[in-house]
Short mmCIF file of C-alpha atoms in Angstrom, two decimals:
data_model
loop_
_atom_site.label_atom_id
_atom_site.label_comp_id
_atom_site.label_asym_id
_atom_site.label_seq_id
_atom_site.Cartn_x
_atom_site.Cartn_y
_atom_site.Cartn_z
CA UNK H 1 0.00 0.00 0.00
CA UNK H 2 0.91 3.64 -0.72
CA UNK H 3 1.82 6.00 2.25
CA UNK H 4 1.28 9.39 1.98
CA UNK H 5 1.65 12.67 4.56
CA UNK H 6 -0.33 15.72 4.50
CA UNK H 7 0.93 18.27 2.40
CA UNK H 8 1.03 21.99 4.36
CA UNK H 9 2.94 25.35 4.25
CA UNK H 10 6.68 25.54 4.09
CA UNK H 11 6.55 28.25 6.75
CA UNK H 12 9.49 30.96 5.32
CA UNK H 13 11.94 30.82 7.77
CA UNK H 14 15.80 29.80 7.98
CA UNK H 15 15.25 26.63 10.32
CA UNK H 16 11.65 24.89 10.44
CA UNK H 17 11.16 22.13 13.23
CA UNK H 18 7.86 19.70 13.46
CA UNK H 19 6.40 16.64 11.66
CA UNK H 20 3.87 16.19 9.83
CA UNK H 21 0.71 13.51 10.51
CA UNK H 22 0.87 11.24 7.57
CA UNK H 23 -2.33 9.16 6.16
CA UNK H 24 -2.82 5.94 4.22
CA UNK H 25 -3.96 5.83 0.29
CA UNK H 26 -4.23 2.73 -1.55
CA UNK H 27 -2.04 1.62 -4.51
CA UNK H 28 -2.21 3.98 -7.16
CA UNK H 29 -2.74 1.69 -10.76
CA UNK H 30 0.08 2.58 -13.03
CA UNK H 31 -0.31 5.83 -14.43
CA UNK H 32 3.14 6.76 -15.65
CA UNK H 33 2.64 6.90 -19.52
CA UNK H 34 -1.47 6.85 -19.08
CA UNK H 35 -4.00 4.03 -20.20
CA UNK H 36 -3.41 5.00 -23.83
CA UNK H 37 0.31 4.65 -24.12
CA UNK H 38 0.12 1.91 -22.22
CA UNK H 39 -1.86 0.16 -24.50
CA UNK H 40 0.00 1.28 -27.57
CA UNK H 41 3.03 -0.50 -26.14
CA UNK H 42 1.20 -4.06 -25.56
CA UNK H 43 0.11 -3.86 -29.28
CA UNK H 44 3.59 -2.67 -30.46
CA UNK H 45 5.16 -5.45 -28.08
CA UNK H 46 2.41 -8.05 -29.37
CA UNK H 47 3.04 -7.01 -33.19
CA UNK H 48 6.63 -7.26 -32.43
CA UNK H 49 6.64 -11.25 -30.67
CA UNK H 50 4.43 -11.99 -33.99
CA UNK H 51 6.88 -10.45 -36.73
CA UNK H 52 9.79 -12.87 -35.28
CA UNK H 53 12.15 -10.09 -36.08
CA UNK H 54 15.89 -10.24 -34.65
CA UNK H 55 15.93 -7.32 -32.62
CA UNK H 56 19.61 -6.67 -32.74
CA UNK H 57 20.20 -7.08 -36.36
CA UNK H 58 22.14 -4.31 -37.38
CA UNK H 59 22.82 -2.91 -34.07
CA UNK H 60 26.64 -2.56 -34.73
CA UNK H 61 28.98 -0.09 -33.00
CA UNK H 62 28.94 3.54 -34.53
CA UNK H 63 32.00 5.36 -33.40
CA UNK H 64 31.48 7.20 -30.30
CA UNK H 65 27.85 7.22 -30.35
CA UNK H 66 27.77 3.57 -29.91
CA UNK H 67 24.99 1.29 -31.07
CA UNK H 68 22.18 2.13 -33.40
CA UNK H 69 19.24 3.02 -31.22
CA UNK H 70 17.01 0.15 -30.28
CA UNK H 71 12.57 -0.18 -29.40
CA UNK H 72 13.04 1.37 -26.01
CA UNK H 73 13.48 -0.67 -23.17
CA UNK H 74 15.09 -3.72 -24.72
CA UNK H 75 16.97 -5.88 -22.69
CA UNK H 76 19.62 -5.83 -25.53
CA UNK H 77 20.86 -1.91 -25.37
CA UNK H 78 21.11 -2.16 -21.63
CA UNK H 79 25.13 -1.83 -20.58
CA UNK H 80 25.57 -5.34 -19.21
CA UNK H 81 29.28 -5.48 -20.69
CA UNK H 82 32.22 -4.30 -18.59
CA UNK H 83 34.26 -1.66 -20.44
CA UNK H 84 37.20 -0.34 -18.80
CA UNK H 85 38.07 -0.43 -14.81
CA UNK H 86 38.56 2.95 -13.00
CA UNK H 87 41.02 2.61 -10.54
CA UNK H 88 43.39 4.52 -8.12
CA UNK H 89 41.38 5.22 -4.79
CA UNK H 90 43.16 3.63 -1.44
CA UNK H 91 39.73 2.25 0.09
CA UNK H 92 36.31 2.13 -0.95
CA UNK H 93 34.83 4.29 -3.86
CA UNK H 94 31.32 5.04 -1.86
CA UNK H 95 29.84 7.62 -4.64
CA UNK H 96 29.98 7.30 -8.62
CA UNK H 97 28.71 9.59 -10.96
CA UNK H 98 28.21 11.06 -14.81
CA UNK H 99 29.14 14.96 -15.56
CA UNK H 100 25.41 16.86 -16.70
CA UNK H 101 25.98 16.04 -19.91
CA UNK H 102 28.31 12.52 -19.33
CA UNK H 103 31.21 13.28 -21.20
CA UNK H 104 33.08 13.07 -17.45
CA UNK H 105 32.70 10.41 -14.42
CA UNK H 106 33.63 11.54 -11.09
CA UNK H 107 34.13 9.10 -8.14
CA UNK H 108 34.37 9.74 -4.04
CA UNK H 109 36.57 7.92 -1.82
CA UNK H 110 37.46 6.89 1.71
CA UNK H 111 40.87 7.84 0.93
CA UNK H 112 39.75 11.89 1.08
CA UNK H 113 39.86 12.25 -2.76
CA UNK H 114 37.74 12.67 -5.59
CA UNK H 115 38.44 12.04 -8.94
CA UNK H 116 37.44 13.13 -12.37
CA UNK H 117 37.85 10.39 -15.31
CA UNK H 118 37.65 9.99 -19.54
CA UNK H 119 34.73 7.23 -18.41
CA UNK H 120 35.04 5.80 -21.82
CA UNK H 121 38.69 6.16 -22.24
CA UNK H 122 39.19 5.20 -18.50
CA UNK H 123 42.00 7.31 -17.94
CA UNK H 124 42.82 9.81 -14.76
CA UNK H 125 42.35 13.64 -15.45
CA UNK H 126 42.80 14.61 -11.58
CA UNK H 127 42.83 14.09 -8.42
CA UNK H 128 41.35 16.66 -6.15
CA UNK H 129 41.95 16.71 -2.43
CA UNK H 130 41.25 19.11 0.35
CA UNK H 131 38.62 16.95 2.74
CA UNK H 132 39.69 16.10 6.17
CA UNK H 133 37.61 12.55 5.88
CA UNK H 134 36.08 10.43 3.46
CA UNK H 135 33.90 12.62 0.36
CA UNK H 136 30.69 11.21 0.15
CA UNK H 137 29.37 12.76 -2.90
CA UNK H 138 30.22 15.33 -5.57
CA UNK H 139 27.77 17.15 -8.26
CA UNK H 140 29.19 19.07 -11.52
CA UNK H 141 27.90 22.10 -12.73
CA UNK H 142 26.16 22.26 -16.08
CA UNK H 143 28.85 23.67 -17.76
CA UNK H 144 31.76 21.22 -16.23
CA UNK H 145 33.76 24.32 -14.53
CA UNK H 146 32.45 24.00 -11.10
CA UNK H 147 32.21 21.16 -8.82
CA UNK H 148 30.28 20.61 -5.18
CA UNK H 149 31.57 18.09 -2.60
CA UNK H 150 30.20 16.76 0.52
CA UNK H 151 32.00 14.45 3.29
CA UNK H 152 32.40 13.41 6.56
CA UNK H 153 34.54 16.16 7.71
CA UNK H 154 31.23 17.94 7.58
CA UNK H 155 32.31 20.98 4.64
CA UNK H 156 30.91 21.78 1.42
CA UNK H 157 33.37 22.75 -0.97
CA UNK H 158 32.84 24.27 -4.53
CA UNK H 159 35.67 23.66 -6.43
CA UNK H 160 37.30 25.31 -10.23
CA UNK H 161 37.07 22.01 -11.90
CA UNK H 162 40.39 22.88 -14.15
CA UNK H 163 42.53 24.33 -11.40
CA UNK H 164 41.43 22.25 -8.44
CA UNK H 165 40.92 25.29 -6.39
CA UNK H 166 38.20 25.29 -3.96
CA UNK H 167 36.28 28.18 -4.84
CA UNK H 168 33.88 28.47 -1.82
CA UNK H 169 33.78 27.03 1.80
CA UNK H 170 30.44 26.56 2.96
CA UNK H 171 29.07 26.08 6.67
CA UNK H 172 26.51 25.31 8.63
CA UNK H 173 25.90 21.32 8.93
CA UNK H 174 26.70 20.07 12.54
CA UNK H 175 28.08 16.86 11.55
CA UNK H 176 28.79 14.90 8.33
CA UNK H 177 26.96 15.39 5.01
CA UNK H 178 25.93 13.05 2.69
CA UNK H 179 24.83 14.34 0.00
CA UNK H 180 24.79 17.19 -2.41
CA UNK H 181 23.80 18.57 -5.55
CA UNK H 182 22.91 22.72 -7.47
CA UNK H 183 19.82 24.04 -8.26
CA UNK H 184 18.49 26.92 -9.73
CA UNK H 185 20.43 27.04 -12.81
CA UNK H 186 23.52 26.04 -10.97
CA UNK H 187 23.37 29.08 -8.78
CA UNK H 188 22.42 27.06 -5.58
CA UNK H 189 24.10 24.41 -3.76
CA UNK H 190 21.36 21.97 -1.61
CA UNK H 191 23.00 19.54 0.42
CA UNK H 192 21.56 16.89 3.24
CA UNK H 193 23.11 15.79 6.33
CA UNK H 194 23.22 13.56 9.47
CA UNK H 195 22.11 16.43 11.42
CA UNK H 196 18.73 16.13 10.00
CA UNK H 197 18.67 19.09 7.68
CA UNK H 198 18.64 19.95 4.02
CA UNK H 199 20.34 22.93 3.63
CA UNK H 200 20.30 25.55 0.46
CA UNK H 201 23.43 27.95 -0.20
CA UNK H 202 24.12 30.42 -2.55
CA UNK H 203 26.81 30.54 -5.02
CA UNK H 204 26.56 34.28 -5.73
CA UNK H 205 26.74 36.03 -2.54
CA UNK H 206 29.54 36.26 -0.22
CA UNK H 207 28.42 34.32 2.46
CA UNK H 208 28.95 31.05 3.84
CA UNK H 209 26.02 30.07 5.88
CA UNK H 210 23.35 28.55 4.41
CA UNK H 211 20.24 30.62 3.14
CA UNK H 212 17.55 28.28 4.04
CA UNK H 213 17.88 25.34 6.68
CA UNK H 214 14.84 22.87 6.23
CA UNK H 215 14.88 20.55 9.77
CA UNK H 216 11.99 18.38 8.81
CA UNK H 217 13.19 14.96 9.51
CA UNK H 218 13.49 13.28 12.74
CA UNK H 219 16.98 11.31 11.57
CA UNK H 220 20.01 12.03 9.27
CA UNK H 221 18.73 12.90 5.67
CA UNK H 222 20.68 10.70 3.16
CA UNK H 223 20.16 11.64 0.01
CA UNK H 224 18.10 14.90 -2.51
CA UNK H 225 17.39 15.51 -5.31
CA UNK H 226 15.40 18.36 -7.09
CA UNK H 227 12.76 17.92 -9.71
CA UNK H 228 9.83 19.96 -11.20
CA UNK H 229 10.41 22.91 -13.52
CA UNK H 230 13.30 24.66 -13.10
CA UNK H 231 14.06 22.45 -10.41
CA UNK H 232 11.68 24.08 -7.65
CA UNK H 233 10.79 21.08 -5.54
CA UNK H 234 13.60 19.54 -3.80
CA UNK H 235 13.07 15.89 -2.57
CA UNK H 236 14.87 14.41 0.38
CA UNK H 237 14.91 10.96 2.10
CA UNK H 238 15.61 10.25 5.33
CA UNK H 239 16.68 7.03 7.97
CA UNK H 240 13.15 7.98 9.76
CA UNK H 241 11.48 6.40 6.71
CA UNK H 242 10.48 9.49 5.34
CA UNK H 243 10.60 11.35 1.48
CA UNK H 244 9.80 14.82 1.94
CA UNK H 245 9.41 17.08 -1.37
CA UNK H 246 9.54 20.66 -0.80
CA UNK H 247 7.76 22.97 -3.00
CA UNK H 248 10.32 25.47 -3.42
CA UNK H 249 7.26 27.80 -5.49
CA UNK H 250 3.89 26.99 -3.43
CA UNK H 251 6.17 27.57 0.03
CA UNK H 252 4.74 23.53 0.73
CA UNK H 253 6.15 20.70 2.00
CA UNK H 254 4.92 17.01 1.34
CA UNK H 255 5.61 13.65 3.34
CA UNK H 256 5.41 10.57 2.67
CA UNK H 257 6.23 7.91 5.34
CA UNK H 258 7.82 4.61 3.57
CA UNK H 259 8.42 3.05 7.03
CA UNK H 260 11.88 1.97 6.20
CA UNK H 261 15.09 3.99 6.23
CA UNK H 262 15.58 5.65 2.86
CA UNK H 263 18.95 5.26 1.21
CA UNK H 264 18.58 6.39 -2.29
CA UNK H 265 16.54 8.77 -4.71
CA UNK H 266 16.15 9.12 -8.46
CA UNK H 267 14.07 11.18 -10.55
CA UNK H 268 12.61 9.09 -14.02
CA UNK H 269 13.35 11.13 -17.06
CA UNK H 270 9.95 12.41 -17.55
CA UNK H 271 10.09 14.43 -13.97
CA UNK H 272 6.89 12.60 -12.70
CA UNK H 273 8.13 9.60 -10.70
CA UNK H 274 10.31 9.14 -7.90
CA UNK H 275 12.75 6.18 -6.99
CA UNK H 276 13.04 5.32 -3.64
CA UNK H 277 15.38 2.91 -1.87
CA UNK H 278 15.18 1.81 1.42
CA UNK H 279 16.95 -0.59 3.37
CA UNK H 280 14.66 -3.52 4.09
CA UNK H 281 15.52 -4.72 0.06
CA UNK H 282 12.65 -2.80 -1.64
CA UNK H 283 12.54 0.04 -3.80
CA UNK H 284 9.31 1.77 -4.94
CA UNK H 285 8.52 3.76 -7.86
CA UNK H 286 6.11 6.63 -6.33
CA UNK H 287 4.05 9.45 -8.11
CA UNK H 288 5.82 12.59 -7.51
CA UNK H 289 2.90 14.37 -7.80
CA UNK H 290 0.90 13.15 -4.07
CA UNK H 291 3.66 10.12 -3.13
CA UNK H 292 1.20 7.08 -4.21
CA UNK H 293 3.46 4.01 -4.95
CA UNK H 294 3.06 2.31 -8.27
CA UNK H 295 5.17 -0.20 -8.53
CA UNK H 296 7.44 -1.92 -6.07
CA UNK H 297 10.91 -3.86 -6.97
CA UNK H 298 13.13 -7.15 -5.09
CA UNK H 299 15.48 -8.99 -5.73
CA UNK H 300 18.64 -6.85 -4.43
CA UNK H 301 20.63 -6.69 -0.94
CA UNK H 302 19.82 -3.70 0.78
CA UNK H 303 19.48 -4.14 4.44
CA UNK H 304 22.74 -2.31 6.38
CA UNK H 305 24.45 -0.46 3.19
CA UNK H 306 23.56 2.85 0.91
CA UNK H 307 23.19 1.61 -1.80
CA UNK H 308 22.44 3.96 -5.39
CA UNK H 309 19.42 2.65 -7.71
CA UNK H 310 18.61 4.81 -11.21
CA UNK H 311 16.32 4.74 -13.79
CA UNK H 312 17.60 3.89 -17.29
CA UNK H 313 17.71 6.07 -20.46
CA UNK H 314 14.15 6.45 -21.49
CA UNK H 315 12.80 5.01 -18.04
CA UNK H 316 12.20 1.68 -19.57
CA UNK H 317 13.89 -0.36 -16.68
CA UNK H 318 15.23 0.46 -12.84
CA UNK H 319 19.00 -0.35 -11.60
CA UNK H 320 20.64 -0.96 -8.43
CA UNK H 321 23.70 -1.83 -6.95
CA UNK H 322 24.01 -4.54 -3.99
CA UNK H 323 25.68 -5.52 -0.75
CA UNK H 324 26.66 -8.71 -2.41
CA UNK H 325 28.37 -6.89 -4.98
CA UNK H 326 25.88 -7.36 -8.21
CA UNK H 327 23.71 -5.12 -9.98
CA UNK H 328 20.19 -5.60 -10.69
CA UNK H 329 17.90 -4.97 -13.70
CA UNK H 330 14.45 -5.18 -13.48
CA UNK H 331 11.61 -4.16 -16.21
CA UNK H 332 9.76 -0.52 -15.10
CA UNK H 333 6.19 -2.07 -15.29
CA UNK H 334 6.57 -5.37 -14.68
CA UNK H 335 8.71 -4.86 -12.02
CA UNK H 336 10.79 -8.97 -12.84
CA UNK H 337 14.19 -9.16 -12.64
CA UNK H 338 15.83 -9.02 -16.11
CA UNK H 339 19.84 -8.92 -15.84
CA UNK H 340 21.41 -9.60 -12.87
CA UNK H 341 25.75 -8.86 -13.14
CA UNK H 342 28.45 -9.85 -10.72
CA UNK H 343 29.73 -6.90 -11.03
CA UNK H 344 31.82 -6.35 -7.91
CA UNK H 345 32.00 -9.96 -6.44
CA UNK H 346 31.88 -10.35 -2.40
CA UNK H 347 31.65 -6.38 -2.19
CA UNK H 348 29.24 -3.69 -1.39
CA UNK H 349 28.13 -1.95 -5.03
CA UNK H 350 27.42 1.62 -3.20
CA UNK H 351 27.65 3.70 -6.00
CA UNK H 352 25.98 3.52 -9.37
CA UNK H 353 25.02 6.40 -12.16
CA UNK H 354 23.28 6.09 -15.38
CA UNK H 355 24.50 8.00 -18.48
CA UNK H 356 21.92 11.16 -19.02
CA UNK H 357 22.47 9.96 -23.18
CA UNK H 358 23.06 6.79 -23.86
CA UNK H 359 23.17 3.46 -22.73
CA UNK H 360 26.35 3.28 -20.15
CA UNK H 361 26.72 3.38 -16.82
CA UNK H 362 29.11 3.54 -13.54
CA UNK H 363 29.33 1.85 -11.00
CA UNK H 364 32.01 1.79 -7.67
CA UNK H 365 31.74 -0.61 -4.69
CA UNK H 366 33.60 -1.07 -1.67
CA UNK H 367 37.00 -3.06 -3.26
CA UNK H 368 38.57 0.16 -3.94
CA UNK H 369 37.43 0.23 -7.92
CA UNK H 370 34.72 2.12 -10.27
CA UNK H 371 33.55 0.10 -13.32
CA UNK H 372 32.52 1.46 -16.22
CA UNK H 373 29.49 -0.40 -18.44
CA UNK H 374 28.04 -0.57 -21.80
CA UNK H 375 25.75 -2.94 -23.86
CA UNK H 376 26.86 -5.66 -25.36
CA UNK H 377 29.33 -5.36 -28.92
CA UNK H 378 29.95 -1.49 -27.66
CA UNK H 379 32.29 -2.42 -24.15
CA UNK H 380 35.44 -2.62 -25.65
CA UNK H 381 35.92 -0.28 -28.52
CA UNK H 382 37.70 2.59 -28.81
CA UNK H 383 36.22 6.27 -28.25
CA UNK H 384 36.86 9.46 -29.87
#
């Protein structure tokens, strides 16, 4: 069943305490594409199982751009074929992730560095260094020339990607921070923290406390995102079980109680779902209009580790790492299991990213290594 808290003013202040009563909706049908579409696809899928037609024929590596484009959601264009190994980091690699428009990959270590890669080339650009503990996560500007960290040292740094300077110091979170990510055409830097607090600074002005603090949880906040039009709700999850979406516009703020701490959150391409995962081995897809789940996924470990979980190009199938070091594929509607890879054996897969263009992703686990992955026929060959 689908939990969902009352939605009620964002009261405009720098630090908001309370929480809000939360009431119980039943399973929303799936909506995501409407009754139409939906229908459309089960002819097109039906016409498709009658034609007999070899899917992949003449799917064939195309420079760069890798394979010619396939129906969406095929099990075939998924990246399911190791590439190239990034290595280097003394310790775990506990965040992974694609540049805005994926021509980079950036991974967080243990070790107090982060790292910016060729993710297709798999070589080292630099090394950037300047937390006192581990760096939990990292976010690049639209433009590549700024970067914002997070770690357990509890700073935010923005940093001048091509000089490794730090740019700005900001302040404010009592203890570490776990994740972070800009806003407002990059001109805002949202982070969340173990201190129970998502907190919004800006890049512009001169100062280094925080604009807005937003204490709505009752636990450490793990992970935000922002969604909507021009980015104007910001969505965080929390160990108290909790997503809360902030209405950055309407001055609202939403809850919904999942009843299990929260360890990851994606937004599906189209801006109108939410992935959540939590840490009793479930992840559910909800509506990010009012928080009603639509579709629930198993089939991973997720029960003491963060673990990432995406969406896939075109939202035609969900993604997660695991604690026993595979990832997991399943289908968006369906919600089965398609591809399951040993990706990482024996180790916790912690981070994971999905290209924003095409069918690759990243992925970083707890053996000291990021892996880089692409379909089938693609891994392998050389990039311009």
């Amino acid at each position: 069943r689908g939990l969902r808290g009352e939605a009620r003013p964002l009261i405009a202040q720098h630090v908001m305490g309370g929480h809000g009563g939360l009431n119980i909706l039943g399973q929303k049908s799936w909506n995501v594409y409407g009754q139409e579409q939906r229908a459309k696809v089960r002819r097109d899928e039906e016409e498709f199982a009658a034609s007999n037609e070899d899917p992949d024929a003449g799917a064939v590596p195309v420079g760069a751009s890798g394979p010619a484009p396939r129906p969406a959601g095929h099990v075939g264009e998924l990246p399911t074929a190791h590439h190239v190994t990034l290595a280097g980091h003394e310790g775990p690699v506990l965040a992974a992730r694609f540049s805005r428009g994926g021509s980079y990959a950036l991974t967080c270590g243990k070790d107090r560095t982060f790292r910016l890669w060729n993710p297709f080339r798999g070589t080292l650009i630099k090394t950037y260094e300047g937390h006192a503990h581990e760096v939990r996560d990292v976010a690049c500007a639209a433009d590549n020339s700024r970067l914002a960290t997070c770690g357990g040292d509890k700073q935010v740094f923005l940093w001048d990607v091509s000089t490794g300077q730090k740019i700005r110091r900001f302040r404010g979170h009592e203890s570490a921070v776990n994740a972070v990510t800009f806003a407002a055409e990059d001109q805002v830097v949202i982070t969340a923290g173990y201190d129970r607090s998502v907190r919004f600074f800006d890049c512009r002005s001169n100062s280094a406390d925080p604009i807005q603090s937003v204490v709505e949880w009752s636990d450490a906040v793990t992970c935000v995102v922002t969604h909507g039009g021009g980015g104007c709700r910001v969505t965080g999850g929390g160990v108290d079980g909790s997503v809360k979406t902030l209405d950055v516009r309407a001055g609202r703020i939403h809850s919904d109680d999942l009843g299990h701490p929260v360890t990851s959150l994606a937004v599906s391409g189209d801006g109108q779902c939410l992935l959540v995962g939590m840490l009793d081995g479930r992840m559910c897809l909800l509506d990010a209009s009012d928080g009603s789940v639509m579709s629930e996924y198993r089939g991973h470990v997720s029960a003491t580790a963060k673990v990432d979980a995406r969406l896939t190009l075109g939202d035609g199938h969900v993604v997660a790492g695991s604690e026993d070091g595979r990832v997991v594929f399943w289908e968006l509607v369906d919600a089965r299991v398609e591809v399951e890879l040993e990706a990482h054996p024996g180790k916790v897969v912690c981070g994971l990213d999905y290209h924003p263009k095409r069918h690759a992703m990243v992925t970083s686990a707890t053996d000291g290594t990021a892996k880089v992955w692409l379909p089938e026929g693609v891994a392998g060959t050389s990039f311009d």
